[in-house]
mmCIF file of C-alpha atoms in Angstrom:
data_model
loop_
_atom_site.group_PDB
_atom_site.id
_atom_site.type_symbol
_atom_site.label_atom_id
_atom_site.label_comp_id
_atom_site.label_asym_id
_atom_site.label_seq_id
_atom_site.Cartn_x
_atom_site.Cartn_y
_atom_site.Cartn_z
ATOM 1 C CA UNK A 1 7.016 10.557 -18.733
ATOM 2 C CA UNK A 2 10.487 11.437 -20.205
ATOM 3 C CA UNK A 3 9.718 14.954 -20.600
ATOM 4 C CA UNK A 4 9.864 18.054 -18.088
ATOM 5 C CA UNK A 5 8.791 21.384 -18.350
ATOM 6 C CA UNK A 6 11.360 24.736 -17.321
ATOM 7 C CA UNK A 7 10.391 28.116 -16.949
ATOM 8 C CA UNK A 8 12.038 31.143 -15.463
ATOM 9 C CA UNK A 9 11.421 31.759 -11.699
ATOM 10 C CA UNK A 10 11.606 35.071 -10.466
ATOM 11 C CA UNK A 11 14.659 35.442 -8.736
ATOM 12 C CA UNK A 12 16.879 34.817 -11.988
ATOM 13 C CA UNK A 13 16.776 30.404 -11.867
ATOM 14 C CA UNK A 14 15.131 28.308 -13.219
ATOM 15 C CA UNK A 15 11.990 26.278 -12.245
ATOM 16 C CA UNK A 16 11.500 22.384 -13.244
ATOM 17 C CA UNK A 17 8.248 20.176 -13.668
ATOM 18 C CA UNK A 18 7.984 16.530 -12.837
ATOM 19 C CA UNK A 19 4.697 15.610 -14.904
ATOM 20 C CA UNK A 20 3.034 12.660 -12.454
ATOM 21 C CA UNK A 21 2.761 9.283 -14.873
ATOM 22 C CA UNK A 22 -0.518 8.778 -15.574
ATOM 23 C CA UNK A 23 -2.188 11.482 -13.888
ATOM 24 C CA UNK A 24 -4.442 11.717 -17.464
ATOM 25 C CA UNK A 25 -2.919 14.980 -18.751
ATOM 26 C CA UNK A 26 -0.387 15.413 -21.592
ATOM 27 C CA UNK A 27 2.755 17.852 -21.008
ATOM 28 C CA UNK A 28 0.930 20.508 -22.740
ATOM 29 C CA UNK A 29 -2.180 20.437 -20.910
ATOM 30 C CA UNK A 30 0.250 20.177 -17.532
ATOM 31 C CA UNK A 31 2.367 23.212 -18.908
ATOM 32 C CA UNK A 32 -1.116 25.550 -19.614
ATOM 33 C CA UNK A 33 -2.240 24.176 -16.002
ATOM 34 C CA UNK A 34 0.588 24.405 -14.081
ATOM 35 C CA UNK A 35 2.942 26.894 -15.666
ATOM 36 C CA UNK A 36 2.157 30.361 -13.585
ATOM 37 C CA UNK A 37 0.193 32.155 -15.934
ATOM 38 C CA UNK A 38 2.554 34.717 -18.309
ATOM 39 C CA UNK A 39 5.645 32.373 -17.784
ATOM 40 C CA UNK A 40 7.552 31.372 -20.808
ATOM 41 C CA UNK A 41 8.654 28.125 -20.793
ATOM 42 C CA UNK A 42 10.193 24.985 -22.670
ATOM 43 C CA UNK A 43 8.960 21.141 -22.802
ATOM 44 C CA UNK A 44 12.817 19.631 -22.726
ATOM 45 C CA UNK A 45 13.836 15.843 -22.768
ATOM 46 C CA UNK A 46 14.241 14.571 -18.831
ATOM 47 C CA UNK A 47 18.051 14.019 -20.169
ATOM 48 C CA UNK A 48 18.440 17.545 -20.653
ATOM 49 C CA UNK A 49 18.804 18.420 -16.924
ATOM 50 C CA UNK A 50 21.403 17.759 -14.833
ATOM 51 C CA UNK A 51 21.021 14.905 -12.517
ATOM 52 C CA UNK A 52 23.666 16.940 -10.635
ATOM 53 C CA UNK A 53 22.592 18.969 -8.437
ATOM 54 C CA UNK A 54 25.298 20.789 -6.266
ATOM 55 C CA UNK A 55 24.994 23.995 -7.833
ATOM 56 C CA UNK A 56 21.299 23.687 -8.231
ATOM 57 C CA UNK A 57 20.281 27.389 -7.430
ATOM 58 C CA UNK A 58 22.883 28.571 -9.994
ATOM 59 C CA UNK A 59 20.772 26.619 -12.940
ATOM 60 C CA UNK A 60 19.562 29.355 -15.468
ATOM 61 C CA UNK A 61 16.578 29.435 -17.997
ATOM 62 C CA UNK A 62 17.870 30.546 -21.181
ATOM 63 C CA UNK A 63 15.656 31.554 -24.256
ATOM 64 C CA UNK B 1 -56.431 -25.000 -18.259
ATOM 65 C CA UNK B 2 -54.373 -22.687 -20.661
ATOM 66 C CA UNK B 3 -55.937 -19.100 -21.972
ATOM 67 C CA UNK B 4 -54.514 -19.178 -25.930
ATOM 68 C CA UNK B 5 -55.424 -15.896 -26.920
ATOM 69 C CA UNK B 6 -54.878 -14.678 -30.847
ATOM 70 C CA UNK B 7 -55.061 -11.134 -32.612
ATOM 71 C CA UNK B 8 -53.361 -8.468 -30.777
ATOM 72 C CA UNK B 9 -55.919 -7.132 -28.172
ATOM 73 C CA UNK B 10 -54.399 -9.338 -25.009
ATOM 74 C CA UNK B 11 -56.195 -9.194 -22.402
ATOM 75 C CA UNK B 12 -56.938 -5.512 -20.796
ATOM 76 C CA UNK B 13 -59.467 -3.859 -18.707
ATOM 77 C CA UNK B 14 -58.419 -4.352 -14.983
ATOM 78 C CA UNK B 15 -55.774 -2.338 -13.244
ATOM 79 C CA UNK B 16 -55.799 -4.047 -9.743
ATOM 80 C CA UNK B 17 -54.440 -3.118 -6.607
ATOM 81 C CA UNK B 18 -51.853 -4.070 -4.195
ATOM 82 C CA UNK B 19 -54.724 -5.824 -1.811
ATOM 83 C CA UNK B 20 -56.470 -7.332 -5.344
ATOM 84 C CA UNK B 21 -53.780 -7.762 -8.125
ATOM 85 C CA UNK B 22 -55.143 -7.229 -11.539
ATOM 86 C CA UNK B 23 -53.127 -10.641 -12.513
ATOM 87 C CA UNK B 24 -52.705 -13.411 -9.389
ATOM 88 C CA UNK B 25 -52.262 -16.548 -8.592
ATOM 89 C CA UNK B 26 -53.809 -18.491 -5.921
ATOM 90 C CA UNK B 27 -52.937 -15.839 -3.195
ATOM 91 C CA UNK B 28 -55.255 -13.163 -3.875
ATOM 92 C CA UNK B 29 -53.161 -10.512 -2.723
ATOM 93 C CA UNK B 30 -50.088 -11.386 -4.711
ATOM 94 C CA UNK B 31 -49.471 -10.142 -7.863
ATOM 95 C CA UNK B 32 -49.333 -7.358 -10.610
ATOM 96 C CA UNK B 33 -51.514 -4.498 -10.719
ATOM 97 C CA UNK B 34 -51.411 -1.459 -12.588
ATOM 98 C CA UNK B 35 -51.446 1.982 -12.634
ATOM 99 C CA UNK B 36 -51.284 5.301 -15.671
ATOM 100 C CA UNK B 37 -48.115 4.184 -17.718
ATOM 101 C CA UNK B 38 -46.881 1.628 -14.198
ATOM 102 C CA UNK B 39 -46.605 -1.449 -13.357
ATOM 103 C CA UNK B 40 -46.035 -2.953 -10.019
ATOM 104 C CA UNK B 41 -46.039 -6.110 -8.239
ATOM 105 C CA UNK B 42 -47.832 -6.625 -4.838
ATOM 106 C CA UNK B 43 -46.746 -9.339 -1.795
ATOM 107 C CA UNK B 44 -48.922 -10.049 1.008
ATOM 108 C CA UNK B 45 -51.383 -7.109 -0.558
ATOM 109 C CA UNK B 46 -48.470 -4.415 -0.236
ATOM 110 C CA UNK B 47 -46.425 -3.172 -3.371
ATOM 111 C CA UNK B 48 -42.667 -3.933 -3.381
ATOM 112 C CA UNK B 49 -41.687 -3.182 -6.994
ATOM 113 C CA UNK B 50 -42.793 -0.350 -9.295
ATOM 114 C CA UNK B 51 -41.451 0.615 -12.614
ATOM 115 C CA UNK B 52 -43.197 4.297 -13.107
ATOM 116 C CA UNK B 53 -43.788 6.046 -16.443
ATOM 117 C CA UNK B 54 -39.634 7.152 -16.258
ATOM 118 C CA UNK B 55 -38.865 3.589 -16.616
ATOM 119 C CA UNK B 56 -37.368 3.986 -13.171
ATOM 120 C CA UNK B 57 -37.263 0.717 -10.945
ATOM 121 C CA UNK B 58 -39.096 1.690 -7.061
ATOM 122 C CA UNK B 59 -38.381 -0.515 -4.351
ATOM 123 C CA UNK B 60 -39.633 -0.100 -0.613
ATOM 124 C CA UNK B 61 -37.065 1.427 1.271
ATOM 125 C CA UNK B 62 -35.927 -1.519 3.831
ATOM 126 C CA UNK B 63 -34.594 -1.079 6.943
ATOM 127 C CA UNK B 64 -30.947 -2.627 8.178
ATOM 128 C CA UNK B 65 -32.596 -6.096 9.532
ATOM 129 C CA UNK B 66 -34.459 -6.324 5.759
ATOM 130 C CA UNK B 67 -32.685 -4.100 3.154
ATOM 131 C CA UNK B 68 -34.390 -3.453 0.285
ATOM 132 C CA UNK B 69 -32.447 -5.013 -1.905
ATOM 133 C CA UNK B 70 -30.378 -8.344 -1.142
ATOM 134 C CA UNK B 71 -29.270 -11.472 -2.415
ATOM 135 C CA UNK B 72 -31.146 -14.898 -2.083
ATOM 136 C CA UNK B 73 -29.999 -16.327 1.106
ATOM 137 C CA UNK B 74 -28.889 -13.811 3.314
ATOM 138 C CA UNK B 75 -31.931 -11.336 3.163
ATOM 139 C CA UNK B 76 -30.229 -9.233 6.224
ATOM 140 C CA UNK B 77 -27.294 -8.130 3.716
ATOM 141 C CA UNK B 78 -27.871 -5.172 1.302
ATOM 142 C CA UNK B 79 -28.734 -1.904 0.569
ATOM 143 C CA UNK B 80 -31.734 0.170 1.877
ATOM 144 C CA UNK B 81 -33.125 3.652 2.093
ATOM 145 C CA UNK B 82 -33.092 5.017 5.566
ATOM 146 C CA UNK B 83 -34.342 8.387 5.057
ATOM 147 C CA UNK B 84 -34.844 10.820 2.023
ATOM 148 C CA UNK B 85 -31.703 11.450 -0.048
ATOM 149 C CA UNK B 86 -29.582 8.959 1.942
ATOM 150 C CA UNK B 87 -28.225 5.084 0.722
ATOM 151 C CA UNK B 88 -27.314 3.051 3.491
ATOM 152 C CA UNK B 89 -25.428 -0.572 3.273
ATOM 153 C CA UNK B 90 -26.188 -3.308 6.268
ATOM 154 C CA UNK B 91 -24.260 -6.590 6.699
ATOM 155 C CA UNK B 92 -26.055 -8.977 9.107
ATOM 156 C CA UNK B 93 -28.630 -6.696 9.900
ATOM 157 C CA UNK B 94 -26.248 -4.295 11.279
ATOM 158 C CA UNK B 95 -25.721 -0.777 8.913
ATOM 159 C CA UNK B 96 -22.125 -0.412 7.727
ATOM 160 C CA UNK B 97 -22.283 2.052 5.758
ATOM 161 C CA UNK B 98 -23.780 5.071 4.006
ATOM 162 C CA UNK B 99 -24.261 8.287 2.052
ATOM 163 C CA UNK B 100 -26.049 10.601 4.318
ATOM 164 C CA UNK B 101 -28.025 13.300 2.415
ATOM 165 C CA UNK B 102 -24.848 15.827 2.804
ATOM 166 C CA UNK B 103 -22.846 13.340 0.217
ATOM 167 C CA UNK B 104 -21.371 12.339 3.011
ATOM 168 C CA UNK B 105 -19.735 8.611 2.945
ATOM 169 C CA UNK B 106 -19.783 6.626 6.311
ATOM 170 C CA UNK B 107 -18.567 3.685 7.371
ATOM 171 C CA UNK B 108 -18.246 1.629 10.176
ATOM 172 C CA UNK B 109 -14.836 -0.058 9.710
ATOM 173 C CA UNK B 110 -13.836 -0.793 13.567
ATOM 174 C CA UNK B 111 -15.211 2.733 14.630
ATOM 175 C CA UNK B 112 -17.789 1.321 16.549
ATOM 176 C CA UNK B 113 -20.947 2.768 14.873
ATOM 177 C CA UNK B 114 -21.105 4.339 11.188
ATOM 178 C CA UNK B 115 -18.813 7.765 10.746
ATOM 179 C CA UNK B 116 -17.770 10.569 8.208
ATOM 180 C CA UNK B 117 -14.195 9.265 6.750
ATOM 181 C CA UNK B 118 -11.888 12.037 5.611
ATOM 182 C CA UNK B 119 -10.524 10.855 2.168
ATOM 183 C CA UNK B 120 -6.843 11.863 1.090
ATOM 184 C CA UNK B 121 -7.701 14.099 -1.791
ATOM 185 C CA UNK B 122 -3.818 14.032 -3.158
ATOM 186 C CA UNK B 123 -0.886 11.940 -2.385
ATOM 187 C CA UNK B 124 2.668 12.014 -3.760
ATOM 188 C CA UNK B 125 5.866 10.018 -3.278
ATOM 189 C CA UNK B 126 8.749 11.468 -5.089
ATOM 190 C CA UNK B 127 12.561 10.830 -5.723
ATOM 191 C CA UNK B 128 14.212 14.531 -4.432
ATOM 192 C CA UNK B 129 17.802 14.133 -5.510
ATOM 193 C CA UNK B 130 19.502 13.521 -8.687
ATOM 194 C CA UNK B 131 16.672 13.510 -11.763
ATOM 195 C CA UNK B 132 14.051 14.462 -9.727
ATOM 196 C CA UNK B 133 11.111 11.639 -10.273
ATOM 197 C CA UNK B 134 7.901 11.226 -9.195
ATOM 198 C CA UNK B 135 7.070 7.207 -7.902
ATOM 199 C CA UNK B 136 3.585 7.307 -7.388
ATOM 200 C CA UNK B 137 0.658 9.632 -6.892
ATOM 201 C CA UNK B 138 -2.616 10.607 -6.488
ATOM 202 C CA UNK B 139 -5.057 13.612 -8.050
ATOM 203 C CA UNK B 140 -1.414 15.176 -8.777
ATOM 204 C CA UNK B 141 -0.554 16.511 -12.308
ATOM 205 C CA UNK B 142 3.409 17.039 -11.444
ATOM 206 C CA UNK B 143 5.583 18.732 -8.682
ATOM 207 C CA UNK B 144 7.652 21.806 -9.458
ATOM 208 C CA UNK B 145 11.326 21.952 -8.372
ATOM 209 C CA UNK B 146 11.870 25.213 -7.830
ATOM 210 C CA UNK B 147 15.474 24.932 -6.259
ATOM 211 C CA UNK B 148 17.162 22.935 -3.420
ATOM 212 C CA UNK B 149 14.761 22.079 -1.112
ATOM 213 C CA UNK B 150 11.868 23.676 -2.469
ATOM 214 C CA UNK B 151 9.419 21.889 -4.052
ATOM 215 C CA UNK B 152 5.462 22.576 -5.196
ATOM 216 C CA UNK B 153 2.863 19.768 -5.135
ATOM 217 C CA UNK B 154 0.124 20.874 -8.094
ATOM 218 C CA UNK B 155 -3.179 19.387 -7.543
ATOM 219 C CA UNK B 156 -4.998 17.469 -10.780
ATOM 220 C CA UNK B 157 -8.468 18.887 -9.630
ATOM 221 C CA UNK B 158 -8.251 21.623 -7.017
ATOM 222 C CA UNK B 159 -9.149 21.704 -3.343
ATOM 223 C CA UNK B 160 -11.815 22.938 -2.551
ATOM 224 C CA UNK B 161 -10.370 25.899 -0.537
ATOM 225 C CA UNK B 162 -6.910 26.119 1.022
ATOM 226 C CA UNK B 163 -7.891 24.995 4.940
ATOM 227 C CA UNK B 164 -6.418 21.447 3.940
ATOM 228 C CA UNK B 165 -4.141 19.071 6.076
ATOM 229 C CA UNK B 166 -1.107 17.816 5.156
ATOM 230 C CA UNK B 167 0.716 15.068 6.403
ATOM 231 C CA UNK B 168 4.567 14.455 4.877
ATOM 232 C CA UNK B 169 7.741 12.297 5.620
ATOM 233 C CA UNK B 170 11.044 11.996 4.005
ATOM 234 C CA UNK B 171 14.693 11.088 4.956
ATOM 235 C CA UNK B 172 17.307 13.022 5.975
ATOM 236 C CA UNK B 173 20.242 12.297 3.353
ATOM 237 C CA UNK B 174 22.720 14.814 5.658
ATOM 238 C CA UNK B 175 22.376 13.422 8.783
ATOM 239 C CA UNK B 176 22.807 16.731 10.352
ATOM 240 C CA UNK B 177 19.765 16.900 12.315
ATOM 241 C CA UNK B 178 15.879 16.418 11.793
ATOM 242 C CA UNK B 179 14.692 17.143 8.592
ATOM 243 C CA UNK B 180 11.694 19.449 8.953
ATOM 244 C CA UNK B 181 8.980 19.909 6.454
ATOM 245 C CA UNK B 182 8.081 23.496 6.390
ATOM 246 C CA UNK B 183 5.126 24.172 4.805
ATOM 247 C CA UNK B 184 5.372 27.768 5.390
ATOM 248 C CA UNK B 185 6.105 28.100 1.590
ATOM 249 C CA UNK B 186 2.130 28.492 1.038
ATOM 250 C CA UNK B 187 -1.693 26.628 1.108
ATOM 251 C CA UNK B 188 -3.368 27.198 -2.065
ATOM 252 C CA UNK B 189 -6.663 25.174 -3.885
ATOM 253 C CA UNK B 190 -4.575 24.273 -6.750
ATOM 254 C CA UNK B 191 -1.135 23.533 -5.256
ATOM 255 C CA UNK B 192 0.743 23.549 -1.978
ATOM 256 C CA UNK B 193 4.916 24.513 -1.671
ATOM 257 C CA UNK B 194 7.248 22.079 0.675
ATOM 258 C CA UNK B 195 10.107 23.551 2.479
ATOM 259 C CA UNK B 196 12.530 21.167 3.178
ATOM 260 C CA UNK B 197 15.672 21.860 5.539
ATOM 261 C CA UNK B 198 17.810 20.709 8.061
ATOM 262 C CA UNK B 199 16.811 21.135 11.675
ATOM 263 C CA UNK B 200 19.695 22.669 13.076
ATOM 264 C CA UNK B 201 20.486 25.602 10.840
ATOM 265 C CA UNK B 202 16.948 25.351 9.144
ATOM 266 C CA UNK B 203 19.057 25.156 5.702
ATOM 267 C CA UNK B 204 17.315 24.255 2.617
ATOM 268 C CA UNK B 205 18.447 20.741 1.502
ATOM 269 C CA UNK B 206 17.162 17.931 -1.558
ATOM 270 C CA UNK B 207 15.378 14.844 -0.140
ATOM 271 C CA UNK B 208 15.780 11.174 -1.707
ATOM 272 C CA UNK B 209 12.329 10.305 -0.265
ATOM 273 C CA UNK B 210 9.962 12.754 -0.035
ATOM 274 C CA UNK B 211 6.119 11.845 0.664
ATOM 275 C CA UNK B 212 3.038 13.952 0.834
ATOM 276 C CA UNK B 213 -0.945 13.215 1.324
ATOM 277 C CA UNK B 214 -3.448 15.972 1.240
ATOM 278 C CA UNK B 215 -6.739 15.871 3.756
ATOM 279 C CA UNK B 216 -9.724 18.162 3.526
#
């Protein structure tokens, strides 16, 4: 699946879910399920995070 | 001599037993009989087969040196009833299997004698570094990276409480040390956090291989 879900976490960064291939759900039923519940988030394009991760715990959600 | 009957009466009026079939051959004790809305069929003046007014097929219940139901040929191979609400499987007479009346699945795969196995209920094997990727899995809907080192398994369908085992393995891409797997993060039915850090200074750290399977 080339898409991931981000939503804020609560110490300022940014949270990131892997959707598991074939695991029978689509990204929106994996966002309502797995998102915690009052979270805003985004469904983004897998190339829209860094592969990079050095500064990983600096990434930000922005609206 | 053949019996050609015409109209659309058949022949009726006898029910039978199992000892005295209503419709035999030579052996008088084998054959069909009849009951209200059943039919069954009678060997050696004992009923085997049933179909009752549900339309449901009834077989004796067997035993594990004569299942109840088995192929033509090896008549100690099959499946048989050994008590109410429980489906055992026998292999050369000996039981193998089974679901005991608990839903309990058995099996006797080098154990000795039949036993309970513990099923992984959710397994994971996921790429920790770079674009984080999951390679395979099991009854899991995604993982969450929620920072270096941390990640959150989310079940597919929930455990049924949080008293769970959990085995996991990954490599240590710093080479400083053990890698532990804390799972101090938290147990809960619907997901479970991993830890991951260096043993030394216990600092959080990304893993390239990261594995998880989930017991209850």
């Amino acid at each position: 699946m080339d898409k991931r879900i981000i939503y804020p976490t609560d110490n300022g960064g940014v949270a990131i879910i892997v959707p598991a291939p074939d695991c029978g759900l689509t990204i929106e039923q994996i966002a309502a399920k797995d998102v915690p519940q009052g979270k805003p988030f985004k469904i983004v394009d897998v190339s829209d995070i860094p592969s990079d991760r050095t500064f990983r715990n600096a990434w930000e959600y922005i609206e | 001599m053949a019996i050609t009957i015409s109209g659309s009466t058949g022949i009726a009026g006898v029910d039978g037993s199992a000892n005295t079939p209503a419709l035999q051959g030579t052996d008088t004790n084998t054959g069909l009989f009849y009951g209200t809305d059943s039919v069954s069929i009678a060997t050696a003046g004992s009923e085997r087969v049933k179909i009752n007014s549900s339309g449901q097929i009834e077989v004796t219940a067997g035993s594990s040196s004569a299942p109840a139901i088995t192929p033509t040929g090896d008549l100690n191979t099959g499946i048989y009833f050994p008590s109410a609400d429980t489906i055992a499987f026998t292999e050369g007479g000996a039981q193998v299997g089974e679901f005991d009346s608990s839903a309990n699945f058995k099996i006797n795969s080098g154990y000795g004698s039949v036993a309970t196995i513990f099923g992984c209920r959710a397994w994971v094997n996921f790429n920790g570094t770079g674009t984080i990727a999951i390679r395979g899995s099991g009854n899991v809907s995604s993982i969450t990276d929620g920072g270096t080192g941390i990640y959150t398994v989310n079940f597919t369908n929930a455990m049924p409480d949080a008293n769970y085992a959990v085995a996991l393995g990954g490599d240590n891409l710093t080479g400083t040390g053990n890698l532990i797997l804390n799972t101090s993060g938290s147990f809960n039915t619907t997901s479970i956090q991993l830890l991951l850090t260096t043993g030394g200074g216990g600092t959080l750290i990304d893993d390239n291989y990261v594995s998880v399977a989930v017991f209850r």
